[in-house]
Short mmCIF file of C-alpha atoms in Angstrom, two decimals:
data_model
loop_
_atom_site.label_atom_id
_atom_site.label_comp_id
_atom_site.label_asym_id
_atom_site.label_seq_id
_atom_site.Cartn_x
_atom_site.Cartn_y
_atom_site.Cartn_z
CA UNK A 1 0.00 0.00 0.00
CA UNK A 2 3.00 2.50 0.72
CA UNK A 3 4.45 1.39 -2.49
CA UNK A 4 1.34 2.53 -4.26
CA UNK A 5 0.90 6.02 -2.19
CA UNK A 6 5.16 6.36 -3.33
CA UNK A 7 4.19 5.59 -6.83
CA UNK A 8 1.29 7.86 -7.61
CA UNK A 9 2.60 11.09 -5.48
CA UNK A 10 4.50 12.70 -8.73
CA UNK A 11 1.44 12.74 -10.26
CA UNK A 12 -1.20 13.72 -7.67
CA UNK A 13 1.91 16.16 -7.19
CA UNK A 14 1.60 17.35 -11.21
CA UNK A 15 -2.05 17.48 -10.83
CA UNK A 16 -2.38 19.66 -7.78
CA UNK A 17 0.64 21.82 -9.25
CA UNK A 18 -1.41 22.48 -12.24
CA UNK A 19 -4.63 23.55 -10.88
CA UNK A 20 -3.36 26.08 -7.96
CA UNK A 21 -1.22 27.94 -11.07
CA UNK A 22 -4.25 28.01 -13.30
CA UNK A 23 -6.21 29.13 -10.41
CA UNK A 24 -3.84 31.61 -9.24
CA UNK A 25 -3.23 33.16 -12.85
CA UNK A 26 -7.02 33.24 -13.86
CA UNK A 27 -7.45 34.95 -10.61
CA UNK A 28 -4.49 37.58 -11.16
CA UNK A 29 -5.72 38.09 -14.79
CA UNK A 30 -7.44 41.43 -15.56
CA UNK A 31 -9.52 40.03 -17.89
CA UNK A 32 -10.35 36.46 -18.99
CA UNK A 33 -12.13 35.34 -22.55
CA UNK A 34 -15.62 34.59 -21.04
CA UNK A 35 -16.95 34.99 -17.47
CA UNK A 36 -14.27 34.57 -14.72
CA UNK A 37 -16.09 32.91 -12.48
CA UNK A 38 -16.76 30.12 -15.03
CA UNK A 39 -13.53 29.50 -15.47
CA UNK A 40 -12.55 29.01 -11.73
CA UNK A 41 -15.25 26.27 -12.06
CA UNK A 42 -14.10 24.57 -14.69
CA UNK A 43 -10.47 24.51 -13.30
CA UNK A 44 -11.44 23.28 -10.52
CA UNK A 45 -14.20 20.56 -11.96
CA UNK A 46 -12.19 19.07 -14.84
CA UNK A 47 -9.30 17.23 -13.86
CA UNK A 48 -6.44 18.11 -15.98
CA UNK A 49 -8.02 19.18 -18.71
CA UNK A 50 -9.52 22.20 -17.04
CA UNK A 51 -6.24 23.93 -16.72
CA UNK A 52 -5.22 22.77 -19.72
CA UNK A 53 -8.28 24.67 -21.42
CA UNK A 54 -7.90 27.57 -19.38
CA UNK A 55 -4.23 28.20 -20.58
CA UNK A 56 -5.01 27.24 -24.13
CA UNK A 57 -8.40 29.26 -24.56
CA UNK A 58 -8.89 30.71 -21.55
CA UNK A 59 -6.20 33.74 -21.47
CA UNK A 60 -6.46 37.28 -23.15
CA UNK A 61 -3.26 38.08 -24.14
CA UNK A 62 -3.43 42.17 -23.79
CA UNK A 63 -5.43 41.78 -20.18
CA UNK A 64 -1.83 41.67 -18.89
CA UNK A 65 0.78 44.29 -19.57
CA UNK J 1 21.93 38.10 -34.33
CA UNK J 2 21.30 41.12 -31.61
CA UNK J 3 17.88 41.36 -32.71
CA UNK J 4 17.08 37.99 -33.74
CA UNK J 5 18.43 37.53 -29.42
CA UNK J 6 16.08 40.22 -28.55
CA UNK J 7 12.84 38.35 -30.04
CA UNK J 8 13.93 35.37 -28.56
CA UNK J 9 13.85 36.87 -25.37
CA UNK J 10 11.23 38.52 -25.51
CA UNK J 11 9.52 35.15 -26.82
CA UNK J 12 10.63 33.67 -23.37
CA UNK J 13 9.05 36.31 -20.89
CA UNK J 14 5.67 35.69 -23.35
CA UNK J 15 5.75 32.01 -22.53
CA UNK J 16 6.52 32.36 -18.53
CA UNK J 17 3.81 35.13 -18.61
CA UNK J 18 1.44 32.92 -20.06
CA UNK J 19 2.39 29.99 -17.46
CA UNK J 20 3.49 27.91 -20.85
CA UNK J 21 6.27 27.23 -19.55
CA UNK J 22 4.92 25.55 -16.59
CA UNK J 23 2.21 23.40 -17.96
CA UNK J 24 3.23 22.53 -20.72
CA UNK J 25 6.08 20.45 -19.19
CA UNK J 26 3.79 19.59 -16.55
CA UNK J 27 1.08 17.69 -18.89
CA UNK J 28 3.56 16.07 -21.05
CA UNK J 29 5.17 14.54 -18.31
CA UNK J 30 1.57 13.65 -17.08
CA UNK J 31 0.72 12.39 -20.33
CA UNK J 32 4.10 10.01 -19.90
CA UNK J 33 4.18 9.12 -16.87
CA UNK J 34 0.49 7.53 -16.48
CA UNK J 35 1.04 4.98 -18.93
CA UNK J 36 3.84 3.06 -17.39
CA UNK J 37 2.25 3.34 -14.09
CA UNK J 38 -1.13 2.55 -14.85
CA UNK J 39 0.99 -0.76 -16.79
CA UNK J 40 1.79 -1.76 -13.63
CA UNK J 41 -1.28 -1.33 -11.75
CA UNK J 42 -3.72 -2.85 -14.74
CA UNK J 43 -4.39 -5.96 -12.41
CA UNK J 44 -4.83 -4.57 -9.43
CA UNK J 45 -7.01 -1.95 -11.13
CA UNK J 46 -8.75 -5.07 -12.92
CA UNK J 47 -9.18 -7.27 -9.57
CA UNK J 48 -11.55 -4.44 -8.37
CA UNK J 49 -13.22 -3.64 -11.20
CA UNK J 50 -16.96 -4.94 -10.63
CA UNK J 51 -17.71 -6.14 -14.16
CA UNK J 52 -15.98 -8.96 -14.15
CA UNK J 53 -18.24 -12.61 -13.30
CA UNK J 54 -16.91 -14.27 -10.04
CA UNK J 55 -14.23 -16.71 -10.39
CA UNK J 56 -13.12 -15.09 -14.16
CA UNK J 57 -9.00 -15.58 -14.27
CA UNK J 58 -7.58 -13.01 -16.19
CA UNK J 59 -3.52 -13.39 -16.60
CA UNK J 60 -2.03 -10.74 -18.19
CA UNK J 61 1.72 -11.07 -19.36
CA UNK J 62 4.19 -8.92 -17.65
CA UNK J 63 5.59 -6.54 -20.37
CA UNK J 64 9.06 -5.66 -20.90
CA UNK J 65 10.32 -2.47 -20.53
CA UNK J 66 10.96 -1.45 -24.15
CA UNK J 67 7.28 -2.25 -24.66
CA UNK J 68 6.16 0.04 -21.57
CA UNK J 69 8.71 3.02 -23.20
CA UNK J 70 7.25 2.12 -26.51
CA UNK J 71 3.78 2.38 -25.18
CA UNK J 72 4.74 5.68 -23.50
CA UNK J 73 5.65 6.54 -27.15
CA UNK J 74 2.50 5.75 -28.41
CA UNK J 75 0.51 7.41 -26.05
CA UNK J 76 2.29 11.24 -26.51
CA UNK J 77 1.87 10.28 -30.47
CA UNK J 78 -1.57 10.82 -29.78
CA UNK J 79 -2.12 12.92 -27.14
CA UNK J 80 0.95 14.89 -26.86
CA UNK J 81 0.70 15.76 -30.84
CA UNK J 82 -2.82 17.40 -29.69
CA UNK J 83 -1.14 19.35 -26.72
CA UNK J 84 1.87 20.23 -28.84
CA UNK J 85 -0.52 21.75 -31.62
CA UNK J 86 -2.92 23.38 -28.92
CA UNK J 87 0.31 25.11 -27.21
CA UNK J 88 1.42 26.79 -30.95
CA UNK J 89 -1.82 27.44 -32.11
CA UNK J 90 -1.58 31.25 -30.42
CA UNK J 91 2.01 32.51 -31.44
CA UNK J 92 1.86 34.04 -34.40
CA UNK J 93 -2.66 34.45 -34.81
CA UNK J 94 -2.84 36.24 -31.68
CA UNK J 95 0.12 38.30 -32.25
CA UNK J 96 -1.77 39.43 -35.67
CA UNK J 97 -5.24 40.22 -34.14
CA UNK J 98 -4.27 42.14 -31.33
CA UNK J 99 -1.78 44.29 -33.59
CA UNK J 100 1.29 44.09 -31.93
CA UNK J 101 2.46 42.64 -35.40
CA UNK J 102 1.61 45.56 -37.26
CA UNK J 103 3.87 47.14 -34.03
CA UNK J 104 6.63 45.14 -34.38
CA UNK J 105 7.15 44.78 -38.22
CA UNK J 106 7.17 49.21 -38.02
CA UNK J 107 10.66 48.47 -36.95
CA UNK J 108 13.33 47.44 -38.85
CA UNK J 109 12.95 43.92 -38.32
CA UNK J 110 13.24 41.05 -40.51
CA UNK J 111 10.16 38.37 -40.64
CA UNK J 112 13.02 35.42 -41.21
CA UNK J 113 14.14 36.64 -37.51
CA UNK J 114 10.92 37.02 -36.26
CA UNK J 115 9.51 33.33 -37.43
CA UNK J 116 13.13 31.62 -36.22
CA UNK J 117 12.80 33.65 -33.13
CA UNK J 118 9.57 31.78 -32.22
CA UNK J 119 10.56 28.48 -34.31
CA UNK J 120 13.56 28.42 -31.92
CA UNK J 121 11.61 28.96 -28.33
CA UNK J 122 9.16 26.32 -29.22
CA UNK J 123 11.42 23.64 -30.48
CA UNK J 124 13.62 24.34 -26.93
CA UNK J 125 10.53 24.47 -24.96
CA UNK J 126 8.81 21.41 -26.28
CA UNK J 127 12.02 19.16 -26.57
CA UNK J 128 12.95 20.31 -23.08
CA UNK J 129 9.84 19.20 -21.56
CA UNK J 130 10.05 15.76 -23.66
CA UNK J 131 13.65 15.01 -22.23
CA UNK J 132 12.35 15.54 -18.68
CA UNK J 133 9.30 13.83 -19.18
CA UNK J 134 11.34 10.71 -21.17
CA UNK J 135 13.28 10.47 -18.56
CA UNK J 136 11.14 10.64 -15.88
CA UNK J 137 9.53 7.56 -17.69
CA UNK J 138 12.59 5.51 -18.60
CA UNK J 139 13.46 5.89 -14.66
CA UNK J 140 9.73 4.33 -13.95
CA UNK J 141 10.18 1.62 -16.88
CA UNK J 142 13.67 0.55 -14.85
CA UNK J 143 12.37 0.82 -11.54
CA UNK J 144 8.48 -1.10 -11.75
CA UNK J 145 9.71 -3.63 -15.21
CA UNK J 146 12.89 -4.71 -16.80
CA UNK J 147 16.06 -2.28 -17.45
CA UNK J 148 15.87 -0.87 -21.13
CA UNK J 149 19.81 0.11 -21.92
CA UNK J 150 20.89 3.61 -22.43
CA UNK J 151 21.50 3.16 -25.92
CA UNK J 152 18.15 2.61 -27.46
CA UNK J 153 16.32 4.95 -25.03
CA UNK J 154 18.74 7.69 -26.60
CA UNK J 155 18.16 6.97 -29.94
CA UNK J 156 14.20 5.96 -29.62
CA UNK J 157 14.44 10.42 -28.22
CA UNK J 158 16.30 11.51 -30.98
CA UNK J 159 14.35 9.81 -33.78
CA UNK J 160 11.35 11.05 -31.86
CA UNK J 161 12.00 14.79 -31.13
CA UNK J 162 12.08 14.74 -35.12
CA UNK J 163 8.32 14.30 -34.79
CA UNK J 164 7.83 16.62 -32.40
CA UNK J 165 9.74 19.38 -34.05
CA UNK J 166 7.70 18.41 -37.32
CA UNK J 167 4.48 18.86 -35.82
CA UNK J 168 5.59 22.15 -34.23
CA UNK J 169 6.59 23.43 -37.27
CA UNK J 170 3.39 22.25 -39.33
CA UNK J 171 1.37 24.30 -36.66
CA UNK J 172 3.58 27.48 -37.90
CA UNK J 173 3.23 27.26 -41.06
CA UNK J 174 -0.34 27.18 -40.95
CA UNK J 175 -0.48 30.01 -38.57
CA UNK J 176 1.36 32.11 -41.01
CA UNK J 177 -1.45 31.90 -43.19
CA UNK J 178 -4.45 31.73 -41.28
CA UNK J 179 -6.20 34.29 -38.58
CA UNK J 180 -7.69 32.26 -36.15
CA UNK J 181 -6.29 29.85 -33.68
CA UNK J 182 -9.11 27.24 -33.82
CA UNK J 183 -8.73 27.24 -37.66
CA UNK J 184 -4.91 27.00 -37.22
CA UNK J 185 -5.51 23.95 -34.56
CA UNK J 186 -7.57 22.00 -36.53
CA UNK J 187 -5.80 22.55 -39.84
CA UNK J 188 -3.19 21.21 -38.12
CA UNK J 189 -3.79 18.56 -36.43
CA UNK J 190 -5.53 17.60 -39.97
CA UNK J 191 -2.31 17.49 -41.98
CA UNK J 192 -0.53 15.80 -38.54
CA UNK J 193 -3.09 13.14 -38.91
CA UNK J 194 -3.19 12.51 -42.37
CA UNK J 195 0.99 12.21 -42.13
CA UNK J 196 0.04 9.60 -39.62
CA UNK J 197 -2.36 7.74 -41.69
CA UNK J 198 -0.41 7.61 -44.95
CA UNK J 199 1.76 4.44 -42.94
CA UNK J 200 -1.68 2.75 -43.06
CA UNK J 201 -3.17 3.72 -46.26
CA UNK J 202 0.04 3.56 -48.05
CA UNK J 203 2.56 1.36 -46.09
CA UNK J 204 5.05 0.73 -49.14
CA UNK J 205 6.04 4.82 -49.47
CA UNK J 206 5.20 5.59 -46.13
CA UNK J 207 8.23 3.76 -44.62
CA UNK J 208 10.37 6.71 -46.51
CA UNK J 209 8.55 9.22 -44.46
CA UNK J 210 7.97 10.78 -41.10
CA UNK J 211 5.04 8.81 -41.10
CA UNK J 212 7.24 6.29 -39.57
CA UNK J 213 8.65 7.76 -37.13
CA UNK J 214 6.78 5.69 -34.14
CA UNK J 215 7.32 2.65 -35.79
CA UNK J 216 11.22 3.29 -35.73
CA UNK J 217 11.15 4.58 -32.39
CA UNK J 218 9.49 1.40 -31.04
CA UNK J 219 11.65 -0.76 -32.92
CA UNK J 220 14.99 0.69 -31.69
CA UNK J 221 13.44 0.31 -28.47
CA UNK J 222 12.93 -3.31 -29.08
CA UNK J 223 15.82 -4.15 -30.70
CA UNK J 224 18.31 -1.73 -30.22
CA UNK J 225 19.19 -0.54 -34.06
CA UNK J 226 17.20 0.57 -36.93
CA UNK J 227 15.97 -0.83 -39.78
CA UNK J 228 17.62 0.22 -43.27
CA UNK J 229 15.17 2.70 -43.72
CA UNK J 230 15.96 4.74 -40.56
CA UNK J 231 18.17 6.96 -42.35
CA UNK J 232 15.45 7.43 -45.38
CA UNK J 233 13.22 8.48 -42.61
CA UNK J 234 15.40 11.20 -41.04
CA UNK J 235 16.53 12.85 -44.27
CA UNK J 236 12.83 12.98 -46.07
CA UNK J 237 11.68 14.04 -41.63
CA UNK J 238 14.35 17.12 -41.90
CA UNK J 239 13.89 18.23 -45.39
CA UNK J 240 10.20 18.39 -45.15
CA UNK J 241 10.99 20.72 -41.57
CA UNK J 242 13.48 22.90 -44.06
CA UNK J 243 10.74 23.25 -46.63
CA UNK J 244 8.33 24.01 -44.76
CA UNK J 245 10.36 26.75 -42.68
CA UNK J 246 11.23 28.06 -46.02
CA UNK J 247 8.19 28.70 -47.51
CA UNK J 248 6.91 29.92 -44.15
CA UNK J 249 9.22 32.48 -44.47
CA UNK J 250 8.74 33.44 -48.13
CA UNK J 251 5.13 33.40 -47.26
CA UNK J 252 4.73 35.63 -43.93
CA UNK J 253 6.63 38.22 -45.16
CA UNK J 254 4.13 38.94 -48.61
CA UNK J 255 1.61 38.67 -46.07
CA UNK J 256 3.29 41.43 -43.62
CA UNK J 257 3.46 44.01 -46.26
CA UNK J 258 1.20 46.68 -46.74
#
């Protein structure tokens, strides 16, 4: 059982990593394509691909400067 | 070159802004790393599954590691093409609709720089994140199967970061001429796939082109050299990258005048 815990903690590790910077940058961002608030669900209710989507679609590029 | 370092820098703080360079290596290595552990926990995971009947034996075959690394191959041929085409989509489209193109190109700057400074920032980016995430995954094949030597693990990466450099580059070139990202993504991944299917569809050419590339990965990875076409593979793999930079290049900067 502590082998398996050992085994899958890089990528609960990768996972979690993933999520707080998506949160944390969709929450800094000025602006976001679409309602904010629906992305902070989405990030936090798709595994993975959530964040993924967020980074890919989700960012304005001139809401930062 | 001072200018050409000045993009490319420039092309760096973009991709740490937009926290590309932190997921992208992150999923990829995801991507990697869950197929040679979920290899070795298939029975477990299939002893508590609750479809099976009561009493079923199911005895699966230990693989060996070049099969796991193989698998791992297989699995980012699919996947990690997607991710590497969603991750390029944006460079040059977005660049063009929010006018910072117009911007730039008011300065004396040249588009050849411009398109190698990006070229160059992706290819380090993306190959960077496949080493790690390789890695990480050869160091899971040795420690949960059997020890796959040094040798064909090295080669199986260098005859695959071909790929991965040809896909990038296919998502440039198809950014240079179209304005939005979706259309870019699936345009892309279009021509990606259809490379993919010509080893299918037309097996007797298709061993002379990148097409192959997965197949000659896996078998270095089985048996340690390549086949006789390895080197037919590589040349017609780097002369399609060179023409399509080329005519990238020829192509963006009609497009840039006004």
């Amino acid at each position: 059982m502590e082998n398996t815990v050992t085994l899958l903690l890089p990528i609960i590790v990768i996972q979690f990593l993933l999520l707080i910077i998506a949160l944390i940058s969709c929450i800094r961002a000025e602006e976001t394509l679409g309602p904010k608030w629906v992305w902070i669900v989405i990030i936090f209710c798709i595994s993975i691909i959530g964040p993924i989507l967020y980074f890919v679609i989700g960012q304005r590029k001139d809401a930062y400067k | 070159m001072k200018r050409f370092n000045a993009l490319f820098h420039k092309e760096w703080i973009e991709a740490w802004r937009e926290k590309k360079l932190v997921w992208l290596p992150a999923v990829i290595l995801l991507v990697t790393l869950l197929q040679p552990i979920s290899l070795y926990f298939m029975p477990t995971i299939l002893e508590n599954s609750n479809s099976l009947p009561p009493g079923a034996v199911i005895e699966l075959p230990i693989p060996s590691g070049a099969e796991v690394l193989a698998g791992t191959l297989s699995q980012l041929h699919t996947i990690g093409t997607a991710i590497i085409v969603l991750a390029c989509m944006n460079v040059i489209v977005q660049e063009r609709n929010n006018g910072s193109l117009m911007q730039l190109f008011s300065r004396p700057v040249n588009t050849t720089t411009y398109i190698f400074s990006k070229w160059t920032m992706l290819v380090l980016l993306h190959l960077g994140a496949f080493t790690i995430s390789y890695g990480a995954a050869w160091y899971y094949t040795n420690a949960l199967f059997s020890d796959v030597s040094f040798t064909s693990v090295w080669k199986s990466f260098v005859i695959y970061c071909l790929w991965i450099v040809l896909v990038i580059t296919v998502t440039l070139f198809v950014s240079t001429f179209l304005r939005r990202s979706g259309g870019v993504a699936g345009i892309s991944i279009l021509i990606v796939a259809s490379i993919a299917i010509l080893s299918t569809v037309m097996p007797d050419i298709a061993i002379y082109l990148p097409s192959n590339i997965l197949n000659l990965a896996t078998e270095v990875l089985n048996t340690e050299k390549g086949t006789v076409h390895m080197g037919a593979v590589l040349a017609t793999t780097i002369a399609f990258i060179a023409i399509l930079l080329l005519t990238m290049v020829k192509k963006f900067e009609k497009s840039v005048k006004f």
